Every structure is written in structure tokens, then in C-alpha cells.
XYZ file of C-alpha atoms in Angstrom:
339
model
C 60.986 -98.216 22.821
C 61.142 -95.670 25.327
C 61.773 -91.808 24.520
C 62.611 -88.719 26.844
C 60.801 -85.605 25.635
C 61.866 -82.499 27.237
C 59.365 -79.726 26.888
C 56.845 -82.394 26.608
C 54.418 -80.457 28.450
C 54.259 -77.824 25.943
C 51.886 -77.563 22.676
C 54.170 -79.707 20.163
C 56.001 -81.649 22.672
C 52.539 -83.098 24.470
C 51.320 -83.657 21.045
C 54.416 -85.761 20.176
C 53.886 -87.613 23.562
C 50.205 -88.302 22.598
C 51.267 -89.714 19.272
C 54.054 -91.852 20.797
C 51.578 -93.372 22.972
C 49.183 -94.091 20.493
C 51.963 -95.738 18.446
C 53.234 -98.060 21.466
C 56.233 -95.665 22.273
C 56.474 -95.498 26.114
C 57.029 -91.692 27.062
C 59.021 -89.792 30.060
C 58.575 -85.933 30.056
C 60.902 -83.466 31.455
C 59.410 -79.781 31.643
C 60.034 -76.851 33.903
C 56.273 -75.791 33.154
C 57.232 -72.077 32.462
C 55.180 -72.426 29.353
C 53.856 -75.992 29.683
C 51.057 -77.615 31.371
C 51.162 -80.116 33.993
C 47.436 -81.318 32.449
C 49.251 -82.265 29.317
C 52.332 -84.138 31.182
C 50.369 -85.995 33.796
C 49.399 -89.132 31.886
C 53.349 -89.915 31.772
C 56.032 -90.208 33.910
C 56.726 -86.579 34.699
C 59.832 -84.719 36.074
C 59.519 -81.048 36.862
C 63.001 -79.432 36.292
C 65.474 -77.753 34.093
C 67.267 -79.247 31.197
C 70.604 -78.003 32.509
C 69.919 -79.685 35.661
C 72.583 -82.676 35.721
C 71.424 -84.255 38.695
C 67.806 -84.378 37.633
C 68.798 -86.051 34.018
C 71.155 -88.563 35.938
C 67.880 -89.431 37.924
C 65.903 -89.820 35.168
C 68.097 -92.161 33.208
C 68.991 -93.938 36.483
C 64.849 -94.490 36.985
C 64.391 -95.100 33.378
C 67.567 -96.936 32.028
C 65.596 -98.213 29.066
C 65.397 -94.875 27.364
C 66.474 -95.107 23.759
C 66.226 -91.632 22.291
C 65.578 -88.286 23.593
C 62.989 -85.679 21.593
C 64.376 -82.186 22.525
C 61.597 -79.761 22.291
C 62.407 -77.437 25.146
C 62.977 -73.938 23.978
C 61.796 -70.354 23.976
C 60.011 -69.629 20.913
C 58.546 -66.148 20.611
C 60.543 -64.247 17.846
C 59.758 -60.681 19.308
C 60.730 -61.746 22.722
C 64.169 -62.903 21.654
C 64.686 -59.433 19.994
C 63.960 -57.675 23.194
C 65.717 -60.455 25.505
C 68.362 -62.040 23.481
C 70.569 -63.012 26.431
C 67.336 -65.264 27.795
C 67.111 -66.972 24.640
C 70.732 -67.686 23.917
C 70.944 -69.093 27.483
C 67.907 -71.653 27.323
C 68.071 -72.797 23.604
C 71.982 -72.819 23.395
C 73.852 -73.089 26.681
C 71.334 -75.190 28.603
C 70.714 -77.438 25.309
C 74.384 -77.995 25.168
C 74.379 -78.774 29.209
C 71.472 -81.359 28.231
C 73.622 -82.823 25.406
C 76.244 -83.497 27.787
C 74.006 -85.129 30.352
C 72.746 -87.529 27.506
C 76.430 -88.396 26.426
C 77.047 -89.245 30.384
C 74.129 -91.590 30.759
C 74.809 -93.307 27.069
C 71.849 -92.106 25.508
C 73.097 -91.672 21.840
C 69.983 -90.476 19.923
C 68.786 -87.061 19.867
C 65.899 -85.835 17.754
C 65.923 -81.806 17.847
C 63.384 -79.579 17.409
C 64.835 -76.867 15.145
C 63.074 -74.243 12.991
C 62.800 -73.380 9.544
C 63.309 -69.723 10.641
C 67.212 -70.770 10.282
C 66.841 -70.025 6.520
C 67.488 -66.882 4.659
C 63.580 -66.650 4.208
C 63.588 -63.337 2.359
C 61.738 -63.999 -0.759
C 58.680 -66.140 0.119
C 59.894 -69.139 -1.958
C 60.688 -72.794 -1.405
C 63.630 -73.884 0.634
C 64.989 -77.038 1.069
C 67.759 -78.505 3.425
C 70.825 -77.113 1.306
C 69.267 -73.538 1.196
C 71.328 -70.781 2.451
C 71.015 -70.171 6.380
C 70.839 -66.642 7.346
C 68.624 -66.403 10.827
C 67.044 -62.828 11.124
C 66.020 -62.917 14.952
C 68.137 -64.079 18.049
C 65.618 -66.995 18.159
C 66.472 -67.959 14.843
C 69.953 -67.416 15.482
C 69.861 -69.781 18.700
C 68.226 -72.694 16.492
C 71.182 -72.297 14.059
C 73.728 -71.969 16.679
C 72.765 -75.258 18.504
C 72.361 -77.047 15.175
C 76.095 -76.139 14.252
C 77.294 -77.351 17.888
C 75.438 -80.448 17.476
C 77.040 -81.267 14.136
C 80.609 -80.837 16.011
C 79.437 -82.971 18.806
C 78.219 -85.763 16.240
C 81.332 -85.617 14.463
C 83.520 -86.112 17.648
C 81.265 -88.569 19.834
C 79.342 -91.320 19.710
C 76.079 -89.200 19.844
C 73.600 -89.414 16.720
C 71.274 -86.304 15.878
C 68.433 -85.762 13.760
C 67.500 -81.986 13.443
C 63.918 -81.445 12.465
C 63.020 -77.976 11.171
C 59.668 -77.238 11.666
C 57.784 -74.732 9.625
C 54.449 -73.206 11.319
C 52.410 -75.790 13.103
C 48.669 -75.421 13.450
C 45.852 -77.328 14.606
C 45.981 -79.638 17.536
C 45.788 -83.385 18.776
C 42.387 -84.659 17.059
C 41.381 -86.332 20.328
C 41.928 -82.910 22.323
C 44.307 -84.404 24.943
C 46.433 -81.199 24.483
C 46.694 -78.027 22.592
C 47.589 -74.440 22.754
C 48.088 -73.528 26.246
C 48.433 -69.982 25.995
C 45.584 -67.524 26.110
C 47.575 -65.249 24.373
C 49.459 -66.704 21.777
C 51.643 -64.799 19.579
C 51.298 -66.309 16.054
C 49.083 -65.662 13.226
C 46.384 -68.057 13.591
C 46.187 -67.685 17.309
C 45.861 -63.973 16.929
C 43.217 -64.415 14.391
C 41.168 -66.435 16.848
C 42.026 -63.877 19.582
C 40.529 -61.092 17.231
C 37.331 -63.235 16.541
C 36.662 -63.969 19.874
C 37.250 -60.352 21.294
C 35.734 -58.335 18.339
C 39.223 -56.509 17.864
C 41.033 -55.935 14.385
C 43.554 -58.569 13.248
C 46.588 -56.823 12.430
C 48.342 -57.805 9.135
C 52.058 -56.903 9.811
C 53.681 -55.782 6.755
C 52.352 -55.274 3.437
C 55.475 -54.797 1.367
C 56.690 -58.247 1.499
C 58.081 -59.639 -1.739
C 55.198 -62.096 -2.072
C 52.102 -62.332 -4.296
C 49.935 -59.994 -2.187
C 52.587 -58.090 -0.096
C 51.956 -59.981 3.121
C 54.224 -62.266 4.587
C 53.921 -66.201 3.815
C 54.316 -69.256 6.107
C 54.169 -72.814 5.568
C 51.414 -74.150 7.898
C 51.817 -77.769 8.824
C 49.174 -79.566 10.947
C 50.836 -80.336 14.525
C 49.487 -83.990 14.321
C 51.232 -84.743 11.065
C 54.365 -83.024 12.637
C 54.078 -85.588 15.561
C 53.800 -88.359 13.008
C 57.008 -87.284 11.393
C 58.576 -87.647 14.883
C 57.391 -91.399 15.086
C 58.720 -92.167 11.681
C 62.078 -90.651 12.451
C 62.340 -92.724 15.832
C 61.776 -95.705 14.071
C 64.000 -95.131 11.436
C 66.575 -93.300 13.483
C 69.569 -95.775 13.333
C 69.008 -96.309 9.434
C 68.891 -92.456 8.754
C 72.127 -91.771 10.731
C 73.994 -94.695 9.956
C 76.291 -93.212 7.298
C 76.443 -89.531 8.715
C 79.181 -88.187 10.698
C 77.192 -84.935 11.099
C 73.602 -83.929 11.925
C 70.728 -84.961 9.524
C 68.743 -82.145 8.807
C 65.123 -82.703 7.794
C 62.536 -80.004 6.570
C 58.819 -80.547 8.144
C 56.418 -78.582 6.304
C 53.342 -78.898 4.196
C 54.937 -77.683 1.049
C 52.504 -74.945 0.417
C 52.861 -71.338 1.117
C 50.222 -69.435 2.460
C 50.109 -65.592 2.731
C 48.695 -63.634 5.584
C 45.666 -62.479 3.293
C 44.922 -66.199 2.297
C 45.309 -67.235 5.802
C 42.427 -64.655 6.648
C 40.360 -65.985 3.815
C 40.680 -69.387 4.961
C 40.023 -68.597 8.512
C 36.759 -66.718 7.385
C 35.806 -69.699 4.978
C 36.028 -72.239 7.934
C 34.383 -70.147 10.801
C 31.734 -68.474 8.442
C 32.769 -65.000 10.016
C 34.320 -62.081 8.698
C 37.396 -60.777 10.488
C 37.937 -57.072 10.646
C 41.581 -56.415 9.551
C 43.941 -53.399 9.858
C 47.354 -53.385 8.395
C 50.581 -52.698 10.318
C 54.274 -52.158 10.016
C 56.930 -55.316 10.123
C 57.512 -56.723 13.449
C 61.250 -57.004 14.585
C 62.801 -60.191 13.346
C 59.911 -60.890 10.776
C 60.911 -62.123 7.421
C 58.899 -62.624 4.062
C 58.950 -66.206 4.645
C 59.199 -69.488 2.992
C 57.612 -72.992 2.336
C 59.104 -76.508 2.751
C 60.447 -78.628 -0.283
C 59.209 -82.091 1.145
C 61.287 -84.319 -1.018
C 63.977 -85.098 1.888
C 61.474 -85.962 4.431
C 59.500 -88.149 2.037
C 62.946 -90.048 1.257
C 64.164 -90.468 4.787
C 61.100 -90.917 6.670
C 58.604 -91.716 4.211
C 56.383 -88.962 5.481
C 54.025 -87.021 3.167
C 51.681 -84.777 5.514
C 47.942 -85.400 5.096
C 46.216 -82.625 7.090
C 45.219 -79.243 5.474
C 45.602 -75.774 6.539
C 41.564 -76.003 6.852
C 41.486 -78.892 9.129
C 43.910 -77.073 11.344
C 41.895 -74.058 11.812
C 38.928 -76.324 12.337
C 40.926 -78.555 14.971
C 42.355 -75.344 16.457
C 38.686 -74.124 16.985
C 37.394 -77.276 18.478
C 40.321 -77.153 20.943
C 39.456 -73.798 22.078
C 36.001 -74.704 22.864
C 37.133 -76.970 25.607
C 40.473 -75.389 26.581
C 39.385 -73.912 29.643
C 37.491 -77.089 30.879
C 40.818 -79.175 30.263
C 42.800 -76.770 31.831
C 42.880 -76.089 35.848
C 45.039 -73.070 35.967
C 46.155 -74.103 39.303
C 49.869 -74.039 40.658
C 51.136 -77.382 40.172
C 53.446 -78.450 42.920
C 56.753 -80.335 41.924
C 56.118 -84.037 42.343
C 58.769 -86.371 40.474
C 57.802 -90.220 39.951
């Protein structure tokens, strides 16, 4: 099998690419390198460009006519940025993604695995959500994911495209072999901020202490990114079986099934690293929610997938990656050179 991974030079996309390679699946990567890293993509046939570039997509499929499926990971993902720059998020995550689907249909690629988000849920209570839970996204980022899912459902119903939408919860950790990891020096998610606070000696901010959770801090479901990548392998291998009886997009949650509050995350971090963290509290951030954790039932039924790695393993793996990150990234400007 050969797959196209859009956004394959990013954190999650590159991890999926490595997991595919380990499973004997050939990979082609398309990434514009706005946030992705060439170092993560250089092991594979790589095309630098935009998912909305029709001519480039036609070239990719002409040069790789044996591509059987597309894993669409290319997206803008920072909730706070989406609140201040909604046009950019709707353009990239909805409009350009729709143009990508048009290119896939034109080139006869009828299998699409979409990287969606648990942010689409009405996560206002800190409880468990399954695939039938209420959809009520609270930020432009989350709404862009929900909008694209809705469009996919309509397109699947009217064309020969089949689609599986994997709703990620909160990825942590890295490729166990450290082939790629978090590329940003200033990550925006909680674990990244904890590492940044630890390395700089600055306080870590707990944003919001009045959420309806067991300790008042926000709650998240942290799933190891290698488990997440494994779920993609299972979805690709079972794709036709999963979508055979569906005229709509098949939706599957990918989470650990365990909710962790921010205060609990801090304690886990301190235990794994053996260092205390200075903490301060702050107000809620725009677009934040109380959070939720995943029901794993459908993922087990459809994919045969049960996550095996813990939050603590994710923290330890992230620490290992950060120790080698500077040596793995050249920080040089890449000049586009397609195969």
C-alpha cells in the first residue's frame, strides 16, 4: 500500500509517516513547511506545496499512480490563534481542504482518512464523550474541523469518496525512535508549556480554576502520539471494511479513555522528571472548554485499537526528544525541491 500524507512534515503527520514505514506502507508527503520540518520528511518522497495547489496534486498522483489513500493531517491547530485570526483558519482548514478533496476525486483517490479533533464536542462538563455526543465547537479552530466533517459527509453521500474521520484528543509523547517530535520551540499546549516553564525557570500558568471538574482546572484526555499513529495503520488496513456499509463519513474517537486535570498533569510531570514546578493561576483563555475524555468503545470495535502507552510514558518520551531536538533540526531554510 502507498499513502499520501498531507502535513506529513508536522509533529503528528511525521509520526504517522514513520509508523506507516515501520508497517511496510509506502509514504508520499505533501507539506508547505509553514510549521512542518523538512528534516521530518526527507526520508520520503516529498513535495513542498499547498493542499489547494491543483497542479501539484495532479503531479503527485501522476508520479505516484499507486497511491491508495490520503491521510489528511495538514491544518492550523492553535485555538487561541484561531480566535484572533479566524479567516486564516477557515481558509486553510475548510476552503483549502475542500480543494484537496476535489483534487482527490479528480485523480481517483477515493479513500480519505481525516485528522479531526475532539474539540468539536460540547466539552463543557469534563465528562466522557462518544461519537454520538453533542457537537458544539467553542472556537474557530474547532468549528473549522466540524464544518469540514459536515462537508465530507455530504461529499461521501454524493460521490465515490469514502472517508473516516479520526477525532484526536490530546497527543503527547513522540516517536519512540526519536525520528521526529514537537518541532516548535514554543509549543502552546499544556505539556509543552510545562517543559518550557521547567527549562526556563518561569511559572507554569493553570488557565482557569473554576471549571466544573474535580479540582476546578481544565480536563484533557492525553493520548500517546505513537498509539495515535498505530490507530491510523489499523484504519488504513481496515478502511474498506469500516466504510463498506456507510453512505456517510465514519467517525471514530482516538483517546486514552482517561481524563486528566491540569493539576494532575503538573503532579505527573513532577513525578516523572523529579523536579517541582512553580505554578501560578490565571484566567480562562479564549476558546477554552472544561474538556472531556474519550469513549474508546467504537475504536476497539472498528479498528481493534486499544491504546497501550500512559501519560507518564508520554512525558518521559517528550523529555527524551527535547534532549536531542536541537541536534535533529538544522534550522536552515529549505529550498523547495520536489522528486
